[in-house]
PDB file of C-alpha atoms in Angstrom:
ATOM      1  CA  MET L   1       3.687 114.660 -35.415  1.00 45.00           C
ATOM      2  CA  HIS L   2       6.261 113.469 -33.275  1.00 48.00           C
ATOM      3  CA  ARG L   3       4.271 112.788 -30.001  1.00 48.00           C
ATOM      4  CA  SER L   4       1.247 111.363 -32.069  1.00 49.00           C
ATOM      5  CA  ALA L   5       3.403 108.516 -33.454  1.00 47.00           C
ATOM      6  CA  PRO L   6       4.616 106.915 -30.034  1.00 48.00           C
ATOM      7  CA  ARG L   7       0.934 107.258 -28.983  1.00 48.00           C
ATOM      8  CA  LEU L   8      -0.516 104.869 -32.028  1.00 39.00           C
ATOM      9  CA  THR L   9       2.350 102.680 -31.871  1.00 45.00           C
ATOM     10  CA  ARG L  10       1.170 101.863 -28.240  1.00 49.00           C
ATOM     11  CA  ILE L  11      -2.908 101.914 -28.917  1.00 42.00           C
ATOM     12  CA  LEU L  12      -2.159  98.630 -31.352  1.00 39.00           C
ATOM     13  CA  ALA L  13       0.137  96.816 -28.318  1.00 46.00           C
ATOM     14  CA  CYS L  14      -2.330  97.402 -26.437  1.00 44.00           C
ATOM     15  CA  ALA L  15      -4.655  95.409 -29.155  1.00 44.00           C
ATOM     16  CA  ALA L  16      -3.632  92.808 -29.783  1.00 45.00           C
ATOM     17  CA  VAL L  17      -2.306  91.977 -26.208  1.00 45.00           C
ATOM     18  CA  PRO L  18      -5.580  89.739 -26.417  1.00 44.00           C
ATOM     19  CA  VAL L  19      -4.561  88.780 -29.697  1.00 40.00           C
ATOM     20  CA  MET L  20      -1.811  86.875 -28.294  1.00 40.00           C
ATOM     21  CA  LEU L  21      -3.639  86.501 -25.118  1.00 37.00           C
ATOM     22  CA  VAL L  22      -6.164  83.875 -26.401  1.00 37.00           C
ATOM     23  CA  ALA L  23      -4.013  82.092 -29.525  1.00 40.00           C
ATOM     24  CA  ALA L  24      -1.458  80.962 -25.852  1.00 41.00           C
ATOM     25  CA  GLY L  25      -4.541  79.587 -24.275  1.00 43.00           C
ATOM     26  CA  CYS L  26      -6.239  77.472 -27.638  1.00 39.00           C
ATOM     27  CA  SER L  27      -2.111  76.010 -27.798  1.00 43.00           C
ATOM     28  CA  SER L  28      -1.222  75.519 -24.370  1.00 43.00           C
ATOM     29  CA  ASP L  29      -1.039  71.794 -23.185  1.00 46.00           C
ATOM     30  CA  ASP L  30       0.831  72.793 -19.928  1.00 45.00           C
ATOM     31  CA  PRO L  31      -1.656  70.830 -17.673  1.00 45.00           C
ATOM     32  CA  GLY L  32      -1.504  73.315 -15.158  1.00 46.00           C
ATOM     33  CA  SER L  33      -3.013  75.872 -17.472  1.00 45.00           C
ATOM     34  CA  GLY L  34      -7.166  74.658 -16.642  1.00 46.00           C
ATOM     35  CA  ALA L  35      -7.476  72.978 -19.703  1.00 47.00           C
ATOM     36  CA  SER L  36      -9.550  70.125 -20.417  1.00 48.00           C
ATOM     37  CA  PRO L  37      -8.229  66.508 -21.264  1.00 48.00           C
ATOM     38  CA  SER L  38     -10.011  65.740 -24.845  1.00 50.00           C
ATOM     39  CA  PRO L  39     -12.949  62.759 -24.051  1.00 46.00           C
ATOM     40  CA  SER L  40     -10.477  60.469 -25.397  1.00 47.00           C
ATOM     41  CA  ALA L  41      -7.357  61.521 -23.640  1.00 44.00           C
ATOM     42  CA  SER L  42     -10.336  60.354 -20.987  1.00 46.00           C
ATOM     43  CA  ALA L  43     -11.379  57.344 -22.813  1.00 45.00           C
ATOM     44  CA  ALA L  44      -7.273  55.770 -23.828  1.00 46.00           C
ATOM     45  CA  GLY L  45      -6.722  56.842 -19.837  1.00 47.00           C
ATOM     46  CA  GLY L  46     -10.367  54.736 -18.351  1.00 47.00           C
ATOM     47  CA  ALA L  47     -10.104  51.809 -20.073  1.00 47.00           C
ATOM     48  CA  SER L  48      -6.465  51.628 -18.694  1.00 50.00           C
ATOM     49  CA  ALA L  49      -7.488  52.070 -15.679  1.00 53.00           C
ATOM     50  CA  ALA L  50     -10.331  48.673 -16.227  1.00 54.00           C
ATOM     51  CA  PRO L  51      -9.299  45.757 -13.914  1.00 56.00           C
ATOM     52  CA  ALA L  52      -8.477  42.098 -15.872  1.00 58.00           C
ATOM     53  CA  THR L  53     -10.922  39.432 -15.414  1.00 58.00           C
ATOM     54  CA  THR L  54      -9.680  36.623 -13.938  1.00 61.00           C
ATOM     55  CA  ALA L  55     -11.235  32.620 -15.211  1.00 57.00           C
ATOM     56  CA  ALA L  56     -13.658  31.444 -12.291  1.00 55.00           C
ATOM     57  CA  PRO L  57     -12.799  29.298 -10.163  1.00 59.00           C
ATOM     58  CA  ALA L  58     -12.721  25.117 -10.694  1.00 59.00           C
ATOM     59  CA  PRO L  59     -16.175  23.185  -8.623  1.00 67.00           C
ATOM     60  CA  SER L  60     -13.970  21.796  -5.366  1.00 82.00           C
ATOM     61  CA  VAL L  61     -15.069  18.224  -4.490  1.00 87.00           C
ATOM     62  CA  ALA L  62     -14.510  16.853  -1.036  1.00 90.00           C
ATOM     63  CA  PRO L  63     -11.857  14.196  -0.556  1.00 93.00           C
ATOM     64  CA  ALA L  64     -12.214  10.844  -1.346  1.00 96.00           C
ATOM     65  CA  LYS L  65     -12.709   8.564   2.309  1.00 96.00           C
ATOM     66  CA  PHE L  66     -10.549   5.723   0.885  1.00 98.00           C
ATOM     67  CA  ALA L  67      -7.230   6.265  -0.850  1.00 97.00           C
ATOM     68  CA  LYS L  68      -6.321   2.002  -1.334  1.00 96.00           C
ATOM     69  CA  LEU L  69      -7.852  -1.314  -2.282  1.00 97.00           C
ATOM     70  CA  PRO L  70      -6.638  -4.724  -0.842  1.00 97.00           C
ATOM     71  CA  ASP L  71      -4.621  -7.214  -2.883  1.00 97.00           C
ATOM     72  CA  ALA L  72      -8.010  -8.281  -4.066  1.00 98.00           C
ATOM     73  CA  CYS L  73      -6.524 -12.173  -3.310  1.00 98.00           C
ATOM     74  CA  LYS L  74      -5.908 -11.303   0.578  1.00 97.00           C
ATOM     75  CA  ALA L  75      -9.745  -9.498   0.784  1.00 98.00           C
ATOM     76  CA  VAL L  76     -11.541 -12.635   1.684  1.00 98.00           C
ATOM     77  CA  THR L  77     -10.028 -14.043   4.484  1.00 98.00           C
ATOM     78  CA  ALA L  78      -8.073 -17.482   4.149  1.00 97.00           C
ATOM     79  CA  LYS L  79     -10.679 -19.553   6.495  1.00 97.00           C
ATOM     80  CA  THR L  80     -13.565 -18.379   4.444  1.00 98.00           C
ATOM     81  CA  VAL L  81     -12.004 -19.604   1.142  1.00 98.00           C
ATOM     82  CA  GLU L  82     -11.398 -23.375   3.154  1.00 96.00           C
ATOM     83  CA  ASP L  83     -15.302 -23.185   4.361  1.00 97.00           C
ATOM     84  CA  LEU L  84     -17.214 -22.075   1.153  1.00 98.00           C
ATOM     85  CA  VAL L  85     -15.246 -23.359  -1.151  1.00 97.00           C
ATOM     86  CA  PRO L  86     -13.895 -27.026  -0.221  1.00 93.00           C
ATOM     87  CA  GLU L  87     -10.892 -28.810  -1.980  1.00 96.00           C
ATOM     88  CA  VAL L  88     -10.009 -25.753  -3.513  1.00 97.00           C
ATOM     89  CA  LYS L  89      -7.590 -25.418  -6.931  1.00 96.00           C
ATOM     90  CA  THR L  90      -6.050 -22.584  -5.643  1.00 97.00           C
ATOM     91  CA  LYS L  91      -5.720 -21.508  -1.776  1.00 96.00           C
ATOM     92  CA  SER L  92      -4.088 -17.749  -3.027  1.00 97.00           C
ATOM     93  CA  GLY L  93      -7.018 -17.668  -5.243  1.00 98.00           C
ATOM     94  CA  THR L  94      -6.935 -16.378  -9.136  1.00 98.00           C
ATOM     95  CA  PRO L  95      -6.074 -12.810  -9.647  1.00 97.00           C
ATOM     96  CA  GLY L  96      -7.984 -10.696 -12.030  1.00 96.00           C
ATOM     97  CA  LYS L  97      -6.462  -8.803 -14.339  1.00 92.00           C
ATOM     98  CA  SER L  98      -5.481  -4.544 -14.076  1.00 87.00           C
ATOM     99  CA  SER L  99      -4.048  -2.059 -15.128  1.00 85.00           C
ATOM    100  CA  ASP L 100      -4.354   0.135 -12.482  1.00 90.00           C
ATOM    101  CA  MET L 101      -4.404  -1.697  -8.827  1.00 87.00           C
ATOM    102  CA  THR L 102      -5.278   0.852  -6.816  1.00 91.00           C
ATOM    103  CA  SER L 103      -8.460   1.937  -8.700  1.00 96.00           C
ATOM    104  CA  ARG L 104      -9.508  -2.054  -9.484  1.00 97.00           C
ATOM    105  CA  GLY L 105      -9.210  -5.468  -8.347  1.00 97.00           C
ATOM    106  CA  SER L 106     -10.554  -9.373  -8.787  1.00 98.00           C
ATOM    107  CA  CYS L 107      -9.954 -12.282  -7.454  1.00 98.00           C
ATOM    108  CA  SER L 108     -11.635 -15.933  -7.317  1.00 98.00           C
ATOM    109  CA  TRP L 109     -11.279 -19.049  -6.367  1.00 98.00           C
ATOM    110  CA  ASN L 110     -13.245 -22.804  -7.556  1.00 98.00           C
ATOM    111  CA  GLY L 111     -13.285 -26.040  -6.435  1.00 97.00           C
ATOM    112  CA  LEU L 112     -14.843 -29.654  -6.937  1.00 96.00           C
ATOM    113  CA  GLU L 113     -15.441 -31.566  -4.201  1.00 95.00           C
ATOM    114  CA  ASP L 114     -15.638 -35.608  -4.342  1.00 93.00           C
ATOM    115  CA  LYS L 115     -17.844 -37.664  -2.233  1.00 89.00           C
ATOM    116  CA  GLY L 116     -18.076 -40.692  -3.864  1.00 88.00           C
ATOM    117  CA  VAL L 117     -22.139 -42.011  -5.073  1.00 87.00           C
ATOM    118  CA  LYS L 118     -22.693 -39.292  -3.533  1.00 89.00           C
ATOM    119  CA  GLY L 119     -21.735 -37.167  -6.309  1.00 92.00           C
ATOM    120  CA  SER L 120     -19.732 -34.661  -6.654  1.00 95.00           C
ATOM    121  CA  ASP L 121     -19.866 -30.770  -5.058  1.00 95.00           C
ATOM    122  CA  TYR L 122     -18.342 -27.301  -8.032  1.00 97.00           C
ATOM    123  CA  ARG L 123     -18.254 -24.496  -6.115  1.00 97.00           C
ATOM    124  CA  TRP L 124     -16.600 -21.070  -7.320  1.00 98.00           C
ATOM    125  CA  LEU L 125     -16.205 -17.735  -4.984  1.00 98.00           C
ATOM    126  CA  ASP L 126     -15.501 -14.103  -7.142  1.00 98.00           C
ATOM    127  CA  VAL L 127     -14.800 -11.105  -5.488  1.00 98.00           C
ATOM    128  CA  SER L 128     -15.049  -7.712  -7.682  1.00 98.00           C
ATOM    129  CA  LEU L 129     -13.170  -4.500  -6.057  1.00 98.00           C
ATOM    130  CA  LEU L 130     -14.029  -0.377  -7.376  1.00 98.00           C
ATOM    131  CA  ARG L 131     -12.464   2.490  -5.816  1.00 98.00           C
ATOM    132  CA  PHE L 132     -13.791   5.812  -6.630  1.00 98.00           C
ATOM    133  CA  ASP L 133     -12.200   8.774  -6.967  1.00 97.00           C
ATOM    134  CA  SER L 134     -12.490  12.386  -6.569  1.00 96.00           C
ATOM    135  CA  ASP L 135     -12.953  14.697  -8.891  1.00 94.00           C
ATOM    136  CA  PRO L 136     -13.831  18.223 -10.254  1.00 93.00           C
ATOM    137  CA  THR L 137     -15.002  17.495 -13.589  1.00 93.00           C
ATOM    138  CA  LEU L 138     -16.805  14.267 -12.663  1.00 93.00           C
ATOM    139  CA  GLY L 139     -17.922  14.619  -9.111  1.00 95.00           C
ATOM    140  CA  GLY L 140     -17.164  13.253  -5.646  1.00 96.00           C
ATOM    141  CA  GLY L 141     -15.495   9.716  -4.754  1.00 97.00           C
ATOM    142  CA  GLU L 142     -18.773   8.700  -2.567  1.00 97.00           C
ATOM    143  CA  LYS L 143     -21.199   9.447  -5.286  1.00 96.00           C
ATOM    144  CA  ARG L 144     -19.232   8.196  -8.244  1.00 97.00           C
ATOM    145  CA  ALA L 145     -19.528   5.734  -5.957  1.00 98.00           C
ATOM    146  CA  GLN L 146     -23.368   5.317  -5.866  1.00 98.00           C
ATOM    147  CA  ASP L 147     -23.951   5.141  -9.365  1.00 98.00           C
ATOM    148  CA  LYS L 148     -21.662   3.025  -9.418  1.00 98.00           C
ATOM    149  CA  TYR L 149     -22.887   0.778  -7.307  1.00 98.00           C
ATOM    150  CA  THR L 150     -26.743   1.104  -8.606  1.00 98.00           C
ATOM    151  CA  ASP L 151     -25.302  -0.709 -12.526  1.00 98.00           C
ATOM    152  CA  LYS L 152     -23.788  -2.780 -11.111  1.00 98.00           C
ATOM    153  CA  VAL L 153     -26.739  -4.430  -9.193  1.00 98.00           C
ATOM    154  CA  ALA L 154     -29.227  -3.143 -12.623  1.00 98.00           C
ATOM    155  CA  GLU L 155     -26.444  -5.476 -13.521  1.00 97.00           C
ATOM    156  CA  ALA L 156     -26.896  -8.382 -10.846  1.00 97.00           C
ATOM    157  CA  LYS L 157     -30.003  -8.774 -11.765  1.00 96.00           C
ATOM    158  CA  ALA L 158     -29.748  -9.179 -15.213  1.00 96.00           C
ATOM    159  CA  ALA L 159     -27.550 -11.427 -15.741  1.00 95.00           C
ATOM    160  CA  GLU L 160     -28.388 -13.714 -19.385  1.00 94.00           C
ATOM    161  CA  GLY L 161     -30.458 -16.871 -18.078  1.00 94.00           C
ATOM    162  CA  ALA L 162     -31.509 -15.652 -14.755  1.00 96.00           C
ATOM    163  CA  ILE L 163     -34.231 -17.362 -12.872  1.00 95.00           C
ATOM    164  CA  ASP L 164     -36.187 -16.720 -10.616  1.00 95.00           C
ATOM    165  CA  VAL L 165     -34.420 -13.870  -9.667  1.00 97.00           C
ATOM    166  CA  ARG L 166     -34.952 -12.308  -6.055  1.00 97.00           C
ATOM    167  CA  THR L 167     -33.402  -9.360  -4.777  1.00 97.00           C
ATOM    168  CA  SER L 168     -33.855  -8.191  -1.372  1.00 96.00           C
ATOM    169  CA  SER L 169     -31.232  -5.452   0.968  1.00 94.00           C
ATOM    170  CA  ALA L 170     -28.963  -6.656   2.716  1.00 94.00           C
ATOM    171  CA  PRO L 171     -28.032  -4.582   5.707  1.00 93.00           C
ATOM    172  CA  GLY L 172     -25.621  -3.875   8.006  1.00 94.00           C
ATOM    173  CA  ILE L 173     -23.103  -4.560   5.584  1.00 97.00           C
ATOM    174  CA  GLY L 174     -21.175  -1.128   4.344  1.00 97.00           C
ATOM    175  CA  ASN L 175     -22.824   2.022   3.639  1.00 98.00           C
ATOM    176  CA  GLU L 176     -25.811   0.228   1.109  1.00 98.00           C
ATOM    177  CA  ALA L 177     -25.605  -3.131  -0.079  1.00 98.00           C
ATOM    178  CA  ARG L 178     -28.291  -5.069  -2.176  1.00 98.00           C
ATOM    179  CA  ALA L 179     -28.734  -9.157  -2.376  1.00 98.00           C
ATOM    180  CA  VAL L 180     -29.924 -11.005  -5.555  1.00 98.00           C
ATOM    181  CA  SER L 181     -30.298 -14.338  -6.197  1.00 97.00           C
ATOM    182  CA  TYR L 182     -30.812 -16.711  -8.935  1.00 97.00           C
ATOM    183  CA  SER L 183     -30.729 -19.568 -10.573  1.00 96.00           C
ATOM    184  CA  LEU L 184     -29.048 -20.626 -14.550  1.00 94.00           C
ATOM    185  CA  LYS L 185     -28.774 -23.522 -16.411  1.00 92.00           C
ATOM    186  CA  LYS L 186     -25.805 -24.451 -17.900  1.00 89.00           C
ATOM    187  CA  THR L 187     -22.810 -27.854 -18.312  1.00 83.00           C
ATOM    188  CA  GLY L 188     -26.377 -29.150 -18.598  1.00 87.00           C
ATOM    189  CA  GLU L 189     -27.025 -28.620 -14.500  1.00 92.00           C
ATOM    190  CA  THR L 190     -28.487 -26.199 -12.690  1.00 94.00           C
ATOM    191  CA  PHE L 191     -26.335 -23.598 -10.640  1.00 96.00           C
ATOM    192  CA  ARG L 192     -27.749 -21.198  -8.498  1.00 97.00           C
ATOM    193  CA  TYR L 193     -25.922 -18.194  -7.517  1.00 97.00           C
ATOM    194  CA  GLY L 194     -25.809 -15.403  -4.261  1.00 98.00           C
ATOM    195  CA  VAL L 195     -24.536 -11.725  -5.020  1.00 98.00           C
ATOM    196  CA  ILE L 196     -24.080  -9.258  -2.446  1.00 98.00           C
ATOM    197  CA  VAL L 197     -22.870  -6.253  -4.449  1.00 98.00           C
ATOM    198  CA  VAL L 198     -21.979  -3.246  -1.382  1.00 98.00           C
ATOM    199  CA  ARG L 199     -21.275   0.464  -2.034  1.00 98.00           C
ATOM    200  CA  THR L 200     -18.187   0.955   1.262  1.00 98.00           C
ATOM    201  CA  GLU L 201     -17.728   4.874   0.762  1.00 98.00           C
ATOM    202  CA  ASN L 202     -16.057   5.437  -2.127  1.00 98.00           C
ATOM    203  CA  VAL L 203     -15.421   1.767  -3.117  1.00 98.00           C
ATOM    204  CA  VAL L 204     -18.007  -0.786  -4.617  1.00 98.00           C
ATOM    205  CA  ILE L 205     -17.509  -4.705  -3.548  1.00 98.00           C
ATOM    206  CA  THR L 206     -19.273  -7.556  -5.989  1.00 98.00           C
ATOM    207  CA  VAL L 207     -18.909 -10.786  -5.029  1.00 98.00           C
ATOM    208  CA  SER L 208     -20.771 -13.719  -5.959  1.00 98.00           C
ATOM    209  CA  TYR L 209     -21.019 -16.878  -5.026  1.00 98.00           C
ATOM    210  CA  ASN L 210     -22.159 -20.210  -7.240  1.00 97.00           C
ATOM    211  CA  GLY L 211     -22.723 -23.780  -7.228  1.00 96.00           C
ATOM    212  CA  THR L 212     -24.124 -27.354  -8.464  1.00 96.00           C
ATOM    213  CA  GLY L 213     -23.850 -30.466  -7.813  1.00 94.00           C
ATOM    214  CA  TYR L 214     -22.843 -33.097  -9.607  1.00 93.00           C
ATOM    215  CA  ALA L 215     -23.572 -36.775 -10.691  1.00 91.00           C
ATOM    216  CA  GLY L 216     -26.753 -37.255  -8.322  1.00 88.00           C
ATOM    217  CA  ALA L 217     -24.690 -34.109  -5.842  1.00 92.00           C
ATOM    218  CA  GLU L 218     -27.782 -31.430  -5.562  1.00 91.00           C
ATOM    219  CA  ALA L 219     -27.439 -28.267  -6.258  1.00 91.00           C
ATOM    220  CA  PRO L 220     -26.960 -25.985  -2.943  1.00 93.00           C
ATOM    221  CA  ALA L 221     -29.942 -24.288  -1.404  1.00 93.00           C
ATOM    222  CA  ALA L 222     -30.734 -20.492  -2.366  1.00 92.00           C
ATOM    223  CA  GLY L 223     -29.531 -19.257   1.273  1.00 93.00           C
ATOM    224  CA  GLU L 224     -27.323 -21.804   1.761  1.00 92.00           C
ATOM    225  CA  LEU L 225     -25.377 -19.770  -0.687  1.00 94.00           C
ATOM    226  CA  MET L 226     -26.422 -16.315  -0.255  1.00 97.00           C
ATOM    227  CA  GLU L 227     -25.358 -16.965   3.764  1.00 97.00           C
ATOM    228  CA  GLY L 228     -21.163 -17.791   1.971  1.00 97.00           C
ATOM    229  CA  THR L 229     -21.884 -14.264  -0.515  1.00 98.00           C
ATOM    230  CA  VAL L 230     -22.360 -12.650   3.173  1.00 98.00           C
ATOM    231  CA  LYS L 231     -19.978 -13.514   5.049  1.00 98.00           C
ATOM    232  CA  ALA L 232     -17.176 -13.328   2.134  1.00 98.00           C
ATOM    233  CA  VAL L 233     -18.431  -9.581   1.206  1.00 98.00           C
ATOM    234  CA  LYS L 234     -18.369  -8.621   5.102  1.00 98.00           C
ATOM    235  CA  ASP L 235     -14.488 -10.014   4.940  1.00 98.00           C
ATOM    236  CA  ALA L 236     -14.286  -7.486   2.068  1.00 98.00           C
ATOM    237  CA  VAL L 237     -15.216  -4.680   3.683  1.00 98.00           C
ATOM    238  CA  ALA L 238     -13.421  -5.048   6.612  1.00 98.00           C
ATOM    239  CA  ALA L 239      -9.959  -5.307   4.666  1.00 98.00           C
ATOM    240  CA  VAL L 240     -11.064  -2.213   2.784  1.00 98.00           C
ATOM    241  CA  ALA L 241     -10.683  -0.275   5.630  1.00 98.00           C
ATOM    242  CA  ALA L 242      -7.685  -1.930   6.959  1.00 98.00           C
ATOM    243  CA  ALA L 243      -5.764  -0.814   3.913  1.00 97.00           C
ATOM    244  CA  ASN L 244      -6.637   2.604   4.810  1.00 97.00           C
ATOM    245  CA  LYS L 245      -5.669   2.688   8.203  1.00 93.00           C
TER     246      LYS L 245
END
């Protein structure tokens, strides 16, 4: 009877060991125990390790070649103004209004030459300059200038009241140029116009030269006017290049 009690105690103790081990294995939080992490823990860890997304870079455009415009009233030389507008009222020209002289400018000259009994000759010369910057949202300066060049040529061809409209290329001036000539009736006289629109890189230049005759003087010939327009627009193209040296 005395030997059976210790033996029974040892049997009960050995029977309890597997239960304790199982319990310990199921409740262990020790990463070294070999227990696999739960699915939710794996998912959480994967989410935190995911790389952050970045916004796509803005499209790049080539910088515009010309960053400046010349003074529009100095874009045509004094000698050219004297040749094209005899008896000019204001030799320095009359500047147009502009809120940004680096992007747009204009100037005009006019004069009336009295020839006595032969009548009077009236002449008007106008130059307009438009410069376009490169902009990632709007496009390159050159492309923007090309679009405006097309618009300006169409505008010249569609002048209100114009008759006998003729157009032709103007080779050798800038990157591209178009000449437009027409006649227009106003103040009881026939005015003749020579217009050239030219694009030089990212700048669009429009030169308009027109005139008429009063009191018996004849209106200028279309060819004569266009020769004067070519002379003035070449001055303007050279002035843009010089302003950006």
